[in-house]
Coordinates of C-alpha atoms and ligand atoms in Angstrom, one line a residue:
M1 CA 41.5 -4.2 -6.0
T2 CA 38.5 -6.2 -5.8
R3 CA 35.5 -5.1 -8.1
T4 CA 32.4 -4.3 -6.4
F5 CA 29.2 -6.1 -8.5
A6 CA 25.8 -4.4 -8.1
L7 CA 24.3 -7.9 -7.8
F8 CA 25.7 -8.3 -4.4
S9 CA 25.0 -4.6 -3.1
P10 CA 22.3 -3.6 -0.4
Y11 CA 19.0 -2.4 -1.5
R12 CA 16.4 -0.4 0.4
L13 CA 12.7 -2.1 -0.9
A14 CA 10.9 1.0 0.8
A15 CA 11.4 0.2 4.7
I16 CA 13.0 -3.0 3.9
D17 CA 16.3 -3.4 3.8
L18 CA 17.5 -6.2 1.5
A19 CA 21.2 -7.6 1.8
N20 CA 21.8 -8.1 -2.2
R21 CA 19.8 -7.6 -5.3
I22 CA 19.2 -11.3 -5.7
V23 CA 15.4 -12.6 -5.0
M24 CA 14.3 -16.4 -4.9
A25 CA 11.4 -16.5 -7.1
P26 CA 7.9 -18.5 -5.9
L27 CA 8.6 -22.2 -6.5
T28 CA 5.7 -24.3 -5.8
R29 CA 7.2 -27.8 -4.4
D30 CA 3.6 -29.3 -2.7
R31 CA 4.9 -30.4 0.7
A32 CA 2.3 -28.6 3.1
G33 CA 1.1 -30.8 5.5
P34 CA -2.5 -32.0 6.4
G35 CA -4.6 -28.9 6.2
N36 CA -2.4 -27.6 3.7
V37 CA -0.4 -26.2 6.9
P38 CA 3.6 -25.4 6.1
T39 CA 5.4 -28.0 7.9
P40 CA 8.9 -27.5 10.2
L41 CA 10.1 -29.1 7.1
M42 CA 9.3 -26.0 5.0
A43 CA 10.9 -23.7 7.5
D44 CA 14.2 -25.3 7.6
Y45 CA 13.9 -25.3 3.3
Y46 CA 13.3 -21.6 3.3
A47 CA 16.0 -20.8 6.2
Q48 CA 18.7 -22.5 4.2
R49 CA 18.0 -19.8 1.4
A50 CA 17.9 -16.9 3.5
G51 CA 20.6 -15.6 1.8
A52 CA 18.7 -14.3 -0.9
G53 CA 18.1 -10.7 -0.5
L54 CA 14.6 -11.3 -0.4
I55 CA 12.6 -14.9 -0.9
I56 CA 9.0 -14.9 -2.5
S57 CA 7.5 -17.5 -0.7
E58 CA 5.5 -20.5 -3.2
A59 CA 2.0 -19.4 -4.3
S60 CA -0.5 -20.0 -1.3
Q61 CA -4.2 -20.0 -1.8
V62 CA -5.9 -17.1 0.0
C63 CA -9.4 -19.3 0.3
P64 CA -10.0 -23.2 -0.3
E65 CA -11.5 -22.2 -3.4
G66 CA -8.3 -21.2 -4.3
Q67 CA -6.4 -24.5 -4.4
G68 CA -5.3 -26.1 -7.9
Y69 CA -2.9 -28.5 -6.7
E70 CA -1.8 -31.1 -4.2
A71 CA -0.4 -29.9 -0.8
T72 CA 0.2 -26.4 -1.4
P73 CA 0.0 -24.0 1.7
G74 CA -2.7 -21.7 2.6
I75 CA -2.8 -18.6 4.3
H76 CA -6.8 -18.7 5.5
S77 CA -6.9 -20.8 8.6
P78 CA -5.1 -20.0 11.8
E79 CA -3.3 -23.3 11.6
Q80 CA -1.6 -22.3 8.3
V81 CA -0.8 -18.6 10.0
A82 CA 0.8 -20.6 12.8
G83 CA 3.0 -23.1 10.4
W84 CA 3.9 -19.6 8.4
R85 CA 4.8 -18.0 11.5
R86 CA 7.7 -20.7 12.4
V87 CA 8.9 -20.3 8.4
T88 CA 9.0 -16.4 8.9
D89 CA 10.8 -16.8 12.3
A90 CA 13.3 -19.5 10.6
V91 CA 14.3 -17.0 7.8
H92 CA 14.3 -13.8 10.0
A93 CA 16.7 -15.5 12.4
A94 CA 18.9 -16.4 9.3
G95 CA 19.2 -12.9 8.3
G96 CA 16.7 -12.8 5.6
R97 CA 13.5 -11.5 4.5
I98 CA 10.4 -12.8 3.2
F99 CA 7.3 -12.0 1.4
I100 CA 4.2 -14.6 0.6
Q101 CA 2.5 -14.7 -2.9
L102 CA -1.2 -14.5 -2.4
W103 CA -2.7 -17.1 -5.0
H104 CA -6.3 -18.3 -6.3
V105 CA -6.0 -20.5 -9.1
G106 CA -9.2 -20.1 -10.6
R107 CA -9.8 -22.5 -13.6
I108 CA -6.8 -24.2 -13.1
S109 CA -8.3 -26.8 -10.7
N110 CA -9.6 -30.2 -10.2
I111 CA -13.4 -30.8 -8.3
A112 CA -11.1 -33.0 -6.0
F113 CA -9.9 -29.5 -4.1
Q114 CA -13.0 -27.6 -4.5
P115 CA -15.2 -27.5 -1.1
G116 CA -18.3 -29.9 -1.8
G117 CA -16.6 -31.4 -5.3
A118 CA -18.2 -28.2 -6.8
A119 CA -17.0 -26.7 -10.2
P120 CA -13.8 -24.3 -9.6
V121 CA -14.9 -20.4 -10.1
A122 CA -13.4 -18.7 -13.0
P123 CA -14.6 -15.5 -14.9
S124 CA -16.2 -17.3 -17.5
A125 CA -16.9 -21.0 -18.1
V126 CA -14.1 -21.7 -20.5
R127 CA -12.1 -24.9 -19.7
A128 CA -8.5 -24.8 -19.5
N129 CA -6.5 -27.2 -21.8
A130 CA -4.2 -27.4 -18.8
K131 CA -2.9 -29.6 -16.4
T132 CA -3.0 -30.0 -12.2
F133 CA -1.7 -32.1 -9.8
V134 CA -3.9 -34.8 -7.7
K135 CA -2.5 -37.5 -5.8
G136 CA 0.9 -37.6 -7.5
E137 CA -0.5 -37.7 -10.8
F138 CA -1.1 -34.9 -13.7
V139 CA -4.9 -34.9 -14.2
P140 CA -6.6 -32.4 -16.5
T141 CA -8.3 -29.1 -15.2
S142 CA -12.3 -29.5 -14.6
E143 CA -14.8 -27.3 -16.4
P144 CA -15.2 -23.9 -14.2
R145 CA -18.3 -22.0 -13.5
A146 CA -18.5 -18.4 -14.2
L147 CA -18.4 -16.0 -10.9
E148 CA -21.7 -14.2 -10.6
T149 CA -20.8 -10.4 -10.3
A150 CA -22.4 -10.4 -6.8
E151 CA -19.8 -12.9 -6.0
I152 CA -16.4 -10.9 -6.7
P153 CA -16.3 -8.7 -4.1
G154 CA -16.1 -11.8 -1.4
V155 CA -12.8 -13.3 -3.8
V156 CA -11.5 -9.8 -3.2
A157 CA -12.0 -9.7 0.2
A158 CA -10.3 -12.9 0.4
Y159 CA -6.8 -11.7 -0.7
A160 CA -7.3 -8.7 1.8
T161 CA -7.8 -11.2 4.7
A162 CA -5.2 -13.4 3.3
A163 CA -2.8 -10.4 3.5
R164 CA -3.9 -9.3 7.1
N165 CA -3.0 -13.0 8.0
A166 CA 0.5 -12.9 6.2
M167 CA 1.1 -9.8 8.5
D168 CA 0.1 -12.0 11.5
A169 CA 2.6 -14.8 10.2
G170 CA 5.0 -12.3 10.3
F171 CA 5.9 -12.0 6.8
D172 CA 7.7 -8.6 5.1
G173 CA 5.0 -8.0 2.8
V174 CA 3.1 -9.8 0.2
E175 CA 3.2 -10.7 -3.7
I176 CA -0.1 -10.9 -5.4
H177 CA 0.2 -13.7 -8.1
A178 CA -1.1 -12.0 -11.5
A179 CA 0.6 -14.5 -13.7
N180 CA 0.8 -18.0 -15.0
G181 CA -2.9 -18.0 -16.0
Y182 CA -4.7 -18.1 -12.8
L183 CA -7.6 -16.2 -11.5
I184 CA -6.5 -12.7 -11.8
D185 CA -4.6 -13.2 -15.1
Q186 CA -8.1 -15.1 -16.3
F187 CA -9.7 -11.8 -15.8
L188 CA -7.0 -10.0 -17.3
R189 CA -7.3 -11.7 -20.7
D190 CA -9.6 -11.7 -23.4
G191 CA -9.0 -15.1 -24.5
T192 CA -10.1 -16.2 -21.0
N193 CA -12.8 -13.3 -19.9
R194 CA -16.0 -13.4 -22.0
R195 CA -17.9 -11.1 -19.7
T196 CA -20.3 -9.0 -20.4
D197 CA -20.5 -7.3 -17.4
A198 CA -18.2 -4.8 -15.5
Y199 CA -15.5 -7.0 -15.0
G200 CA -15.1 -8.3 -18.5
G201 CA -14.9 -6.3 -22.3
P202 CA -12.6 -3.4 -22.5
I203 CA -9.0 -3.4 -21.1
A204 CA -10.5 -0.8 -18.5
N205 CA -13.5 -3.9 -17.4
R206 CA -10.5 -6.6 -17.6
T207 CA -7.9 -4.9 -15.2
R208 CA -11.0 -4.3 -12.7
F209 CA -10.7 -7.4 -10.5
L210 CA -6.9 -6.9 -10.2
F211 CA -7.1 -3.4 -9.1
E212 CA -10.0 -4.3 -6.6
V213 CA -7.7 -6.9 -5.3
V214 CA -4.6 -4.6 -5.2
D215 CA -7.0 -1.7 -3.8
A216 CA -8.1 -4.2 -0.9
V217 CA -4.5 -5.6 0.0
T218 CA -3.2 -2.0 -0.1
A219 CA -5.9 -0.7 2.2
A220 CA -5.3 -4.0 4.6
I221 CA -1.4 -4.0 4.7
G222 CA -0.1 -0.5 2.8
P223 CA 1.3 -0.2 -0.9
E224 CA 4.9 -0.4 0.8
R225 CA 4.3 -4.0 1.5
T226 CA 2.6 -5.0 -2.0
G227 CA 3.9 -6.2 -4.9
V228 CA 2.5 -8.2 -7.9
R229 CA 3.7 -10.4 -9.9
I230 CA 2.7 -10.4 -13.9
A231 CA 3.7 -12.6 -17.0
P232 CA 2.6 -10.3 -20.2
I233 CA 3.4 -12.7 -22.8
S234 CA 3.7 -16.4 -21.2
P235 CA 1.3 -19.1 -22.6
A236 CA 1.6 -20.8 -19.1
N237 CA -1.8 -22.4 -17.9
D238 CA -3.8 -21.7 -21.8
I239 CA -3.7 -18.2 -21.4
A240 CA -3.7 -15.9 -24.2
D241 CA -4.6 -12.3 -25.2
S242 CA -5.0 -10.4 -28.5
D243 CA -2.9 -7.1 -27.3
P244 CA -0.5 -7.9 -24.2
T245 CA 1.4 -4.5 -24.9
A246 CA -2.0 -2.6 -24.4
L247 CA -3.3 -4.9 -21.9
F248 CA 0.0 -4.4 -19.6
S249 CA 0.3 -1.0 -20.3
A250 CA -2.7 0.0 -18.6
V251 CA -2.1 -2.8 -16.0
V252 CA 1.5 -1.3 -14.8
D253 CA -0.2 2.5 -15.0
G254 CA -3.0 1.3 -12.7
L255 CA -0.1 -0.3 -10.4
D256 CA 2.1 2.7 -10.6
A257 CA -0.7 5.1 -9.5
R258 CA -1.6 3.1 -6.6
G259 CA 2.1 3.1 -5.6
V260 CA 2.8 -0.3 -5.4
L261 CA 6.0 -1.5 -3.9
F262 CA 7.4 -3.7 -6.7
I263 CA 6.5 -5.5 -10.3
H264 CA 7.7 -8.9 -10.5
V265 CA 7.8 -9.6 -14.3
I266 CA 8.4 -13.0 -16.1
E267 CA 10.3 -11.8 -19.1
G268 CA 8.7 -14.7 -21.7
A269 CA 7.4 -18.0 -21.4
T270 CA 7.0 -19.3 -17.4
G271 CA 10.2 -21.3 -16.9
G272 CA 11.0 -21.5 -20.6
A273 CA 12.0 -19.3 -23.5
R274 CA 12.8 -15.5 -22.9
T275 CA 12.0 -14.7 -26.3
L276 CA 8.5 -15.9 -28.2
D277 CA 7.4 -15.0 -31.8
Q278 CA 5.4 -12.0 -30.2
P279 CA 7.9 -9.4 -29.6
F280 CA 7.4 -7.6 -26.2
D281 CA 9.2 -4.4 -24.8
F282 CA 9.8 -5.2 -21.3
K283 CA 12.2 -2.0 -20.9
A284 CA 9.3 0.0 -21.5
L285 CA 7.3 -1.6 -19.1
R286 CA 10.2 -0.6 -16.4
K287 CA 10.0 2.8 -17.5
R288 CA 6.1 3.1 -16.9
F289 CA 6.5 2.3 -13.3
R290 CA 8.2 4.2 -10.6
G291 CA 8.4 1.3 -7.9
A292 CA 11.0 -1.5 -7.9
Y293 CA 11.2 -3.8 -11.1
I294 CA 12.0 -7.5 -10.4
A295 CA 13.1 -9.0 -13.5
N296 CA 12.7 -12.8 -13.8
N297 CA 13.3 -15.3 -16.2
G298 CA 16.5 -17.7 -17.2
Y299 CA 19.0 -15.3 -15.8
D300 CA 22.0 -16.3 -14.9
K301 CA 24.9 -14.1 -13.2
A302 CA 26.1 -12.2 -16.3
M303 CA 22.7 -11.2 -17.7
A304 CA 22.0 -10.0 -13.9
E305 CA 25.0 -8.2 -13.9
A306 CA 24.0 -6.3 -17.4
A307 CA 20.5 -6.0 -16.5
L308 CA 21.5 -4.0 -13.2
A309 CA 24.2 -2.0 -15.0
A310 CA 21.9 -1.0 -18.1
D311 CA 19.1 0.2 -15.1
D312 CA 16.8 -2.3 -16.8
A313 CA 16.1 -3.9 -13.7
D314 CA 16.5 -3.0 -9.7
L315 CA 16.5 -6.9 -8.6
I316 CA 16.5 -10.0 -10.2
A317 CA 14.8 -13.3 -9.3
F318 CA 16.3 -16.7 -9.8
G319 CA 13.8 -19.8 -9.4
R320 CA 15.3 -23.2 -10.3
P321 CA 18.8 -22.2 -9.4
F322 CA 17.5 -21.7 -5.9
I323 CA 16.0 -25.1 -5.8
A324 CA 19.3 -26.8 -5.9
N325 CA 21.5 -24.5 -4.5
P326 CA 20.4 -23.3 -0.8
D327 CA 23.5 -21.0 -1.0
L328 CA 23.0 -19.8 -4.3
V329 CA 24.3 -16.2 -3.4
E330 CA 27.6 -17.2 -2.3
R331 CA 28.2 -19.5 -5.3
L332 CA 27.1 -16.6 -7.6
R333 CA 29.4 -14.3 -6.0
R334 CA 32.7 -16.9 -6.1
D335 CA 31.7 -18.0 -9.5
A336 CA 31.4 -21.4 -8.1
P337 CA 29.7 -24.4 -10.0
L338 CA 26.1 -24.9 -9.4
N339 CA 24.5 -28.0 -8.1
D340 CA 22.3 -29.9 -10.9
L341 CA 18.2 -29.9 -10.5
K342 CA 16.7 -33.0 -9.4
R343 CA 13.3 -32.8 -11.5
E344 CA 11.7 -36.2 -10.2
S345 CA 11.9 -34.4 -6.8
L346 CA 10.3 -31.2 -7.8
Y347 CA 6.5 -31.5 -6.6
G348 CA 5.7 -33.4 -3.5
G349 CA 7.8 -35.8 -1.3
G350 CA 9.9 -34.8 1.9
A351 CA 13.4 -33.6 2.4
E352 CA 14.7 -35.5 -0.4
G353 CA 15.5 -33.3 -3.4
Y354 CA 14.3 -30.5 -1.2
T355 CA 16.3 -29.5 1.7
D356 CA 19.3 -32.0 1.3
Y357 CA 21.0 -30.0 -1.7
P358 CA 24.3 -29.5 -0.5
A359 CA 26.2 -26.0 0.5
L360 CA 29.4 -25.4 -0.7
A361 CA 30.8 -25.8 2.7
D362 CA 29.9 -29.1 2.6
Q363 CA 31.3 -30.2 -0.6
Ligands
LIG401 C1 4.3 -25.2 -11.2 C2 3.5 -26.2 -10.4 C3 2.4 -25.8 -9.9 C4 2.1 -24.1 -10.0 C5 2.9 -20.9 -11.1 C6 1.9 -21.5 -9.0 O1 3.1 -21.4 -12.5 C7 2.9 -22.0 -10.2 C8 3.0 -23.4 -10.4 C9 4.3 -23.8 -10.8 O2 2.9 -19.8 -11.1

């Protein structure tokens, strides 16, 4: 008798049928071509990983100002849309499903990436104690300037245009990146948002930018194609808030009211510890939300099975294991050993450490 594990059972995400509960988390790899256009090599990389029930693409800037690192793909130019079309066609031909992650870095940028060498934009002119990646080197982020109130609708509109572009590029949906200290997260937190207009101050104001983005994106492509990624207690990119429980209760209630497809939650520090000094009740967050809950951060097979069995999550996202194991789903199913990650080829470069990790069949 074979036991059926929930992790390998299908899941219906609104109208999208997923073959299993395993999600490939968004992973920045800095391999876009000139013009930040997705390349055929990127299509190979994603197609190799199409065994995931759902792939969330690497973070992709919604406008030129939204870029903060070298060779990250965009979703704002026709060439980028055409490049992504090759990726989505390759993933679909391999039986997979793929969402794009919509990104604006805000202050986590360097003038090297900004049109005209201008200052990066942010809710407030507070410089991050963080690094970004320019010409193969980690460099400090630049001093940002605060967005004028009148500029905010234009930034919101860039997300909606990017979402429509994503549909033209053949994606199954979008994930709005509201995590890891980038622009939306900078608006959410009182450590980075010092505004005195309708976008700053109380939680109802600090969540306004996120909800305007969600409203614009769902109006463009539908709530059933729109998910949101959050990282309530991650200190990534020098982010901090005085009361993450109150803030993210309001965030999740607002997303629930908008009928968003899923929340994708980084439980703990991004790419780091699951438990921090600051306690946080992720199960309570899940209970506030009627859509799907994608759990992420440091899961292995046993933890993933336990989370599904306890109904603490609907889907489990794996990040680094997917970099080194194109056939991660098959390896987890068979309890096969996993390949080791090569750190030196994480960001930038070509096929090496990208599309040359072996599948079980090659070993
Ligand atoms: C690693 C390097 C650069 C960017 C994130 C988009 O943390 C990122 C990222 C990760 O969400």
